[in-house]
């Protein structure tokens, strides 16, 4: 196993140090020493604060898109009740995951995230294998959830065109070209604009808040198809649309669950933030309360003005939100204006989530866990960015996007695979921590304490298990070849490929991340 000593630069500190101020180019001396204790040398610039991390997590959640993109599932699931009450339920359960991850991120604040946590928490006999499984699940989740955002942008843009041209039918190759265009745009912005990315996340937070307010007012005032009563707005529940009858409510919460599925991804930004033992868990834990409250101002006006649910099911490209805007506003121009706001938010989301995914790829390569690891683990010194890891992340998306040319149903499985993979990668270290009676996280700088922590951890694990089941199920019954959800098959396929890689080569070179006791109250 690589020792901590091997991870330290030969000259002690990696960059010039201002000893009077206690700063290096890559953070304070204190940050450098802490990362060294965790087994790594500083390579990324610490140009993010707690607020910019929070803004990045909100940009990744991208509430108008995160909820609006897969909104058709909430319509199948019964309409207003799962949209409103489901949002509340998901906020509570997802916050349990966020709080659980916050503790782990405080004890072990590195870009390696969940697979590093699993390694440090597990016993010596199984830690390497558990870390490898967690890491590949984490990596697959990062890649596929980013893929789902970028392809969702393409689908929503095509649905926007249908507002002016109702007879327009988008071809698979046209969606692919839009998707490719966004991937290339995001690549160049992330690769060469690293200094500006914290500002981009801040602008996104402000723009999202303004967009939600504008949408709330515009939809509420226009209401071209009428307004529902308060009881109908918050409680209407049609169980006849999905074929799942009373279980439809849980199908209807899928958009809410998707919105906050990537809550843990900013853990990969730990090495770009000063004092991450406090600032990173604060950002993770605050995202859902802040985003959840803001989301109600977007969701309730939609619930109050929804057209007939059966009509929404026929929305072009399966994108309900542009169709709802068109019906509620009563004019293509107004609907396009609102949808344009959502598309801009989705672009911001694409940038922020790609940043996080590229850091995850880089971190896993740094620990020699993926093919050609030495290549992907390089940092471009001029831009302070793992450009080659970013290129790999983008290339994987471009290749997976080709699947849509052959089978749209198979491709749509990747949306669910992203949620499933991320959820499993969260669940493994949380479960290990529970099995060890939380002794590691109880001494972290940011902790919930023994008793509250146990309750929250158990709820998080139960919700993760249920999420995996939910996102493996078809949205509507009876199941056809087109409506079948192949997510669990695709997920298993990815796991088989990673197992083959481990058996053929990785087990010879992967020894896990550096062993460390983490950062505690005493050590910091």
XYZ file of C-alpha atoms in Angstrom:
524
model
C 0.000 0.000 0.000
C 1.208 3.502 -0.720
C 2.186 5.174 2.488
C 1.467 8.723 3.476
C 5.158 9.469 3.262
C 5.163 8.502 -0.407
C 2.403 10.987 -1.100
C 4.372 13.954 0.304
C 6.461 16.013 -2.146
C 10.235 15.620 -1.718
C 10.716 19.260 -0.798
C 8.102 19.071 1.960
C 5.571 21.580 0.602
C 4.442 21.537 -3.030
C 4.458 25.258 -3.664
C 5.866 28.534 -2.429
C 4.761 29.415 1.074
C 4.144 32.772 2.678
C 5.017 31.811 6.239
C 3.999 35.163 7.674
C 0.468 34.808 6.310
C 0.391 31.010 6.562
C -0.702 30.608 2.937
C 0.439 28.612 -0.063
C -0.830 28.834 -3.600
C -2.913 25.728 -2.862
C -4.383 26.825 0.463
C -3.202 27.630 3.969
C -0.344 25.734 5.546
C -2.958 24.204 7.848
C -4.931 22.891 4.835
C -1.748 21.492 3.283
C -0.818 19.702 6.504
C -4.316 18.258 6.907
C -4.391 16.895 3.368
C -0.955 15.384 3.960
C -2.382 13.634 7.036
C -5.059 12.193 4.768
C -2.335 10.812 2.495
C -2.317 13.173 -0.466
C -0.252 16.084 -1.703
C -2.137 19.286 -2.612
C -2.571 19.699 -6.360
C -5.805 21.669 -6.781
C -6.295 25.356 -6.018
C -8.468 26.102 -3.021
C -10.591 28.814 -4.606
C -13.973 27.891 -3.110
C -15.757 29.026 0.029
C -18.620 27.432 1.930
C -21.075 29.618 0.027
C -19.689 28.796 -3.422
C -19.804 25.091 -2.500
C -23.422 25.546 -1.413
C -24.164 27.383 -4.643
C -22.525 24.569 -6.618
C -24.664 21.975 -4.840
C -27.774 24.058 -5.594
C -26.631 24.379 -9.214
C -26.331 20.581 -9.397
C -29.818 20.172 -7.911
C -31.066 22.754 -10.468
C -34.574 22.632 -9.009
C -36.607 23.879 -12.008
C -34.835 21.337 -14.224
C -34.255 18.616 -11.618
C -37.960 18.545 -10.827
C -39.273 19.696 -14.208
C -37.178 17.420 -16.435
C -38.668 14.107 -15.214
C -42.012 15.718 -14.250
C -43.907 13.278 -16.477
C -43.321 10.609 -13.775
C -45.195 12.734 -11.221
C -48.086 13.050 -13.674
C -48.229 9.264 -14.095
C -47.962 9.005 -10.326
C -51.153 10.927 -9.673
C -50.472 14.634 -10.101
C -50.646 17.199 -7.344
C -50.382 15.054 -4.195
C -47.115 13.315 -5.084
C -45.781 16.574 -6.501
C -46.383 18.546 -3.286
C -46.421 16.000 -0.459
C -43.840 13.859 -2.243
C -41.508 16.856 -2.313
C -41.812 17.228 1.477
C -41.239 13.511 2.085
C -38.169 13.439 -0.149
C -36.734 16.554 1.507
C -36.847 14.899 4.920
C -35.414 11.567 3.766
C -32.767 13.064 1.483
C -31.649 15.369 4.290
C -30.922 12.229 6.321
C -28.528 11.186 3.556
C -27.018 14.685 3.414
C -26.414 14.796 7.174
C -24.871 11.317 7.111
C -22.528 12.268 4.267
C -21.638 15.533 6.001
C -20.192 13.701 8.973
C -18.093 11.453 6.757
C -16.906 14.408 4.671
C -15.853 16.213 7.846
C -13.786 13.264 9.110
C -12.252 12.486 5.695
C -12.377 15.635 3.495
C -10.736 14.487 0.256
C -11.852 14.484 -3.370
C -11.917 10.687 -3.195
C -15.236 10.846 -1.336
C -17.233 7.652 -0.617
C -14.621 5.090 -1.676
C -12.045 6.732 0.602
C -14.574 6.674 3.460
C -15.344 2.985 2.877
C -11.647 2.118 2.924
C -10.920 3.939 6.176
C -14.043 2.627 7.946
C -13.869 -1.036 6.909
C -11.757 -3.742 8.507
C -8.354 -4.621 6.992
C -9.609 -7.838 5.398
C -12.309 -6.304 3.208
C -11.370 -2.641 2.930
C -9.657 -2.801 -0.459
C -12.472 -4.695 -2.187
C -15.177 -2.572 -0.537
C -13.327 0.579 -1.537
C -13.039 -0.625 -5.147
C -16.755 -1.495 -5.315
C -17.742 1.825 -3.757
C -15.394 3.714 -6.065
C -16.689 2.188 -9.273
C -20.288 2.605 -8.157
C -19.491 6.225 -7.304
C -17.736 6.811 -10.625
C -20.540 5.240 -12.679
C -23.066 7.345 -10.787
C -21.122 10.523 -11.505
C -20.799 9.738 -15.200
C -24.402 8.666 -15.788
C -26.085 11.382 -13.720
C -24.054 13.972 -15.672
C -25.118 12.233 -18.865
C -28.767 12.463 -17.800
C -28.504 16.234 -17.242
C -26.905 16.898 -20.611
C -29.335 14.702 -22.524
C -32.222 16.153 -20.542
C -31.203 19.572 -21.869
C -31.415 18.235 -25.427
C -34.874 16.734 -24.801
C -36.228 19.903 -23.209
C -34.879 22.047 -26.052
C -36.630 19.786 -28.578
C -39.858 20.040 -26.587
C -39.513 23.832 -26.631
C -39.418 23.825 -30.418
C -42.703 21.899 -30.358
C -44.384 24.870 -28.663
C -44.109 26.789 -31.949
C -44.219 23.777 -34.265
C -46.701 21.256 -32.787
C -46.145 18.862 -35.688
C -42.378 18.836 -35.183
C -41.036 15.358 -34.382
C -37.432 15.307 -33.243
C -35.231 12.547 -34.618
C -32.790 10.596 -32.470
C -29.810 11.971 -34.386
C -30.994 15.547 -33.810
C -31.157 14.963 -30.054
C -27.688 13.457 -30.230
C -26.260 16.516 -32.003
C -27.757 18.879 -29.400
C -26.381 16.642 -26.658
C -22.917 16.604 -28.242
C -22.958 20.372 -28.624
C -23.678 20.841 -24.916
C -20.995 18.317 -23.927
C -18.327 20.131 -25.959
C -19.421 23.555 -24.667
C -19.312 22.354 -21.075
C -15.908 20.742 -21.609
C -14.281 23.962 -22.772
C -15.886 26.069 -20.043
C -14.804 23.683 -17.290
C -11.340 22.994 -18.736
C -10.253 26.579 -19.274
C -12.463 28.607 -16.944
C -11.524 27.150 -13.567
C -10.858 30.552 -11.998
C -14.345 31.727 -12.939
C -16.292 28.621 -11.885
C -17.032 29.776 -8.304
C -18.455 32.975 -9.805
C -20.487 30.905 -12.271
C -22.014 28.924 -9.382
C -22.866 32.175 -7.575
C -24.504 33.623 -10.686
C -26.434 30.368 -11.083
C -27.810 30.608 -7.535
C -29.019 34.167 -8.109
C -30.408 33.373 -11.556
C -32.244 30.290 -10.258
C -33.851 32.307 -7.436
C -34.986 34.994 -9.870
C -36.286 32.388 -12.330
C -38.347 30.660 -9.639
C -39.890 33.986 -8.580
C -40.648 34.952 -12.186
C -42.192 31.540 -12.902
C -44.242 31.650 -9.704
C -45.718 35.060 -10.532
C -46.196 34.527 -14.276
C -47.866 31.108 -13.951
C -50.081 32.249 -11.071
C -51.232 35.392 -12.869
C -51.855 33.906 -16.322
C -53.436 30.537 -15.378
C -55.018 30.231 -18.824
C -56.618 26.868 -18.013
C -57.915 28.110 -14.666
C -56.858 27.770 -11.051
C -57.642 24.853 -8.782
C -58.967 25.113 -5.236
C -56.411 24.841 -2.390
C -57.550 21.314 -1.526
C -57.273 20.214 -5.169
C -53.927 22.020 -5.579
C -52.280 20.171 -2.721
C -54.299 16.970 -2.531
C -55.543 15.813 -5.946
C -54.457 12.233 -6.531
C -55.354 10.211 -9.632
C -54.288 6.580 -9.273
C -55.612 5.480 -12.661
C -52.799 6.750 -14.890
C -49.790 4.593 -14.014
C -51.448 1.245 -13.487
C -49.822 1.019 -10.064
C -53.064 1.991 -8.267
C -52.332 2.916 -4.627
C -48.576 2.615 -5.156
C -48.736 5.419 -7.745
C -47.755 8.004 -5.114
C -44.264 6.540 -4.924
C -43.918 6.625 -8.699
C -44.911 10.273 -8.468
C -42.060 11.202 -6.131
C -39.390 10.187 -8.661
C -38.820 13.800 -9.866
C -38.278 14.967 -6.290
C -35.884 12.098 -5.588
C -33.977 12.771 -8.822
C -33.568 16.454 -7.922
C -31.503 15.730 -4.809
C -29.915 12.451 -5.910
C -26.512 14.071 -6.537
C -26.316 15.787 -3.144
C -23.030 14.038 -2.301
C -21.190 14.962 -5.482
C -19.669 18.135 -4.056
C -17.637 15.962 -1.685
C -15.265 15.671 -4.648
C -14.571 19.414 -4.240
C -13.047 18.929 -0.762
C -9.513 19.711 -1.935
C -10.600 23.005 -3.494
C -12.030 24.510 -0.313
C -10.274 25.953 2.718
C -11.108 24.406 6.117
C -13.168 21.626 4.488
C -13.860 19.820 7.780
C -16.483 22.486 8.505
C -17.262 24.265 5.240
C -17.875 21.144 3.136
C -20.377 19.477 5.537
C -22.124 22.817 6.031
C -22.616 23.121 2.268
C -23.846 19.529 1.899
C -26.290 19.764 4.807
C -27.702 23.188 3.850
C -28.438 22.396 0.198
C -31.682 20.509 0.800
C -33.289 22.938 3.290
C -32.429 25.941 1.103
C -33.322 24.220 -2.150
C -36.405 22.582 -0.675
C -37.965 25.863 0.443
C -37.164 27.498 -2.891
C -38.666 24.520 -4.707
C -42.063 25.009 -3.063
C -42.370 28.394 -4.802
C -41.913 26.551 -8.100
C -44.028 23.473 -7.383
C -47.141 24.934 -5.738
C -47.983 27.314 -8.636
C -47.640 24.370 -11.021
C -49.967 22.266 -8.870
C -52.501 25.120 -8.776
C -52.637 25.511 -12.558
C -52.032 22.021 -13.988
C -54.084 21.116 -17.080
C -55.813 17.747 -17.290
C -53.281 15.085 -16.323
C -54.207 12.757 -19.184
C -53.438 15.533 -21.682
C -49.974 16.115 -20.207
C -49.023 12.475 -20.794
C -48.933 13.193 -24.529
C -46.298 15.938 -24.162
C -43.613 15.932 -26.923
C -40.406 14.003 -26.134
C -41.899 13.095 -22.750
C -41.139 16.606 -21.464
C -44.133 17.733 -19.428
C -42.854 21.130 -18.274
C -42.765 22.990 -21.641
C -46.199 21.549 -22.456
C -47.603 22.737 -19.104
C -46.117 26.194 -19.622
C -47.693 26.350 -23.082
C -51.150 25.439 -21.772
C -51.008 27.594 -18.644
C -49.531 30.714 -20.258
C -51.722 30.405 -23.330
C -49.115 31.610 -25.816
C -46.010 29.995 -27.325
C -43.913 33.110 -26.689
C -44.583 33.212 -22.956
C -44.065 29.467 -22.605
C -40.773 29.636 -24.479
C -39.596 32.474 -22.233
C -40.209 30.399 -19.107
C -38.691 27.273 -20.649
C -35.653 29.310 -21.682
C -35.085 30.153 -18.022
C -35.109 26.443 -17.202
C -32.734 25.681 -20.078
C -30.248 28.288 -18.828
C -30.432 26.760 -15.353
C -29.805 23.346 -16.935
C -26.716 24.744 -18.667
C -25.436 25.978 -15.309
C -26.207 22.546 -13.864
C -24.277 20.876 -16.670
C -21.206 22.983 -15.877
C -21.329 22.402 -12.117
C -22.045 18.680 -12.266
C -19.345 18.146 -14.896
C -16.827 19.858 -12.616
C -17.717 17.481 -9.775
C -17.685 14.391 -12.028
C -14.262 15.287 -13.439
C -12.832 15.621 -9.914
C -14.225 12.202 -9.030
C -12.617 10.675 -12.126
C -9.310 12.351 -11.307
C -9.360 11.222 -7.672
C -10.107 7.579 -8.550
C -7.338 7.615 -11.153
C -4.946 9.125 -8.574
C -5.440 5.950 -6.521
C -4.717 3.757 -9.571
C -8.219 2.289 -9.844
C -9.064 2.829 -13.528
C -7.299 1.888 -16.781
C -4.444 4.245 -17.778
C -4.686 5.864 -14.337
C -1.397 7.746 -14.647
C -2.814 9.625 -17.637
C -6.137 10.668 -16.098
C -4.561 11.691 -12.776
C -2.507 14.524 -14.264
C -3.270 18.141 -13.363
C -2.872 20.883 -15.957
C -0.663 23.328 -14.054
C -1.624 26.338 -16.151
C -5.357 26.037 -15.533
C -5.276 24.096 -12.265
C -7.707 21.540 -13.664
C -7.587 17.768 -14.288
C -8.231 18.328 -17.977
C -7.515 14.747 -19.052
C -9.910 13.357 -16.424
C -12.462 15.876 -17.677
C -11.815 14.675 -21.233
C -12.433 11.073 -20.153
C -15.654 12.060 -18.394
C -16.828 13.821 -21.561
C -15.754 10.960 -23.834
C -17.715 8.423 -21.773
C -20.827 10.590 -22.158
C -20.343 10.937 -25.908
C -20.026 7.174 -26.322
C -22.997 6.326 -24.104
C -25.088 8.912 -25.956
C -24.805 6.795 -29.101
C -27.047 4.194 -27.462
C -30.026 6.488 -27.996
C -29.696 5.964 -31.755
C -30.512 2.303 -31.288
C -32.855 2.199 -28.311
C -34.414 5.124 -26.473
C -35.670 2.871 -23.680
C -32.204 1.458 -23.075
C -30.757 4.949 -23.013
C -33.366 6.255 -20.558
C -32.179 3.559 -18.157
C -29.024 5.602 -17.640
C -31.050 8.287 -15.863
C -32.124 5.733 -13.275
C -28.672 4.140 -13.201
C -27.200 7.483 -12.151
C -29.516 7.713 -9.143
C -29.084 4.030 -8.216
C -25.289 4.161 -8.443
C -24.959 7.331 -6.399
C -27.380 6.000 -3.777
C -25.461 2.725 -3.409
C -22.146 4.567 -3.140
C -23.616 6.678 -0.324
C -25.077 3.665 1.414
C -21.920 1.535 1.654
C -19.849 3.863 3.903
C -22.917 4.813 5.963
C -23.631 1.122 6.617
C -20.002 0.423 7.538
C -20.045 3.378 9.928
C -23.215 2.055 11.582
C -21.700 -1.415 11.946
C -18.770 0.168 13.786
C -21.172 2.076 16.057
C -20.190 5.402 14.458
C -16.970 5.596 16.454
C -15.114 7.422 13.653
C -17.694 10.092 12.808
C -18.509 10.784 16.460
C -15.091 12.423 16.815
C -15.305 14.467 13.606
C -15.445 18.268 13.838
C -18.915 18.185 12.276
C -21.096 15.496 13.836
C -24.699 14.846 14.848
C -23.755 12.972 18.013
C -24.243 9.334 18.906
C -28.019 8.962 19.310
C -29.386 11.412 16.738
C -26.734 10.210 14.298
C -27.841 6.592 14.586
C -31.472 7.451 13.868
C -30.545 9.640 10.897
C -28.130 7.026 9.503
C -30.736 4.249 9.702
C -33.341 6.415 7.944
C -30.772 7.262 5.269
C -29.975 3.592 4.615
C -33.673 2.637 4.468
C -34.400 5.467 2.030
C -31.417 4.482 -0.133
C -32.675 0.885 -0.310
C -36.149 2.080 -1.284
C -34.716 4.502 -3.874
C -32.874 1.654 -5.574
C -36.157 -0.252 -5.841
C -38.132 2.781 -7.049
C -35.701 3.710 -9.799
C -35.623 0.102 -11.001
C -39.385 0.016 -11.612
C -41.248 0.973 -14.796
C -43.252 4.188 -14.564
C -46.415 2.702 -16.021
C -48.120 -0.673 -16.325
C -48.559 -2.866 -18.279
C -44.891 -3.063 -19.186
C -43.958 -2.995 -22.864
C -40.621 -3.273 -24.614
C -40.487 0.514 -24.790
C -41.666 1.296 -21.246
C -39.531 -1.367 -19.570
C -36.988 0.032 -17.094
C -33.633 -1.581 -17.838
C -31.790 0.358 -15.125
C -30.958 -2.552 -12.876
C -29.692 -4.539 -15.878
C -27.445 -1.674 -16.980
C -26.233 -1.164 -13.408
C -25.406 -4.863 -13.087
C -23.611 -4.722 -16.438
C -21.403 -1.867 -15.253
C -20.635 -3.777 -12.050
C -19.692 -6.903 -14.032
C -17.305 -4.874 -16.199
C -15.667 -3.337 -13.137
C -15.392 -6.809 -11.555
C -13.696 -8.128 -14.703
C -11.268 -5.190 -14.624
C -10.515 -5.903 -10.977
C -9.959 -9.615 -11.580
C -7.824 -9.187 -14.689
C -5.582 -6.314 -13.608
C -6.747 -3.874 -10.913
C -6.302 -6.317 -8.002
C -2.585 -6.353 -8.802
C -2.157 -2.569 -8.617
C -5.058 -1.176 -6.585
C -4.290 -1.122 -2.876
C -6.909 1.426 -1.943
C -6.356 5.052 -1.012
C -3.682 5.970 1.585
C -4.481 4.700 5.054
C -5.387 7.505 7.466
C -7.142 8.083 10.761
C -8.849 11.126 9.259
C -9.226 14.553 10.815
C -10.737 14.780 14.287
C -11.412 17.604 16.723
C -7.999 16.993 18.283
C -6.052 16.729 15.005
C -7.436 19.983 13.567
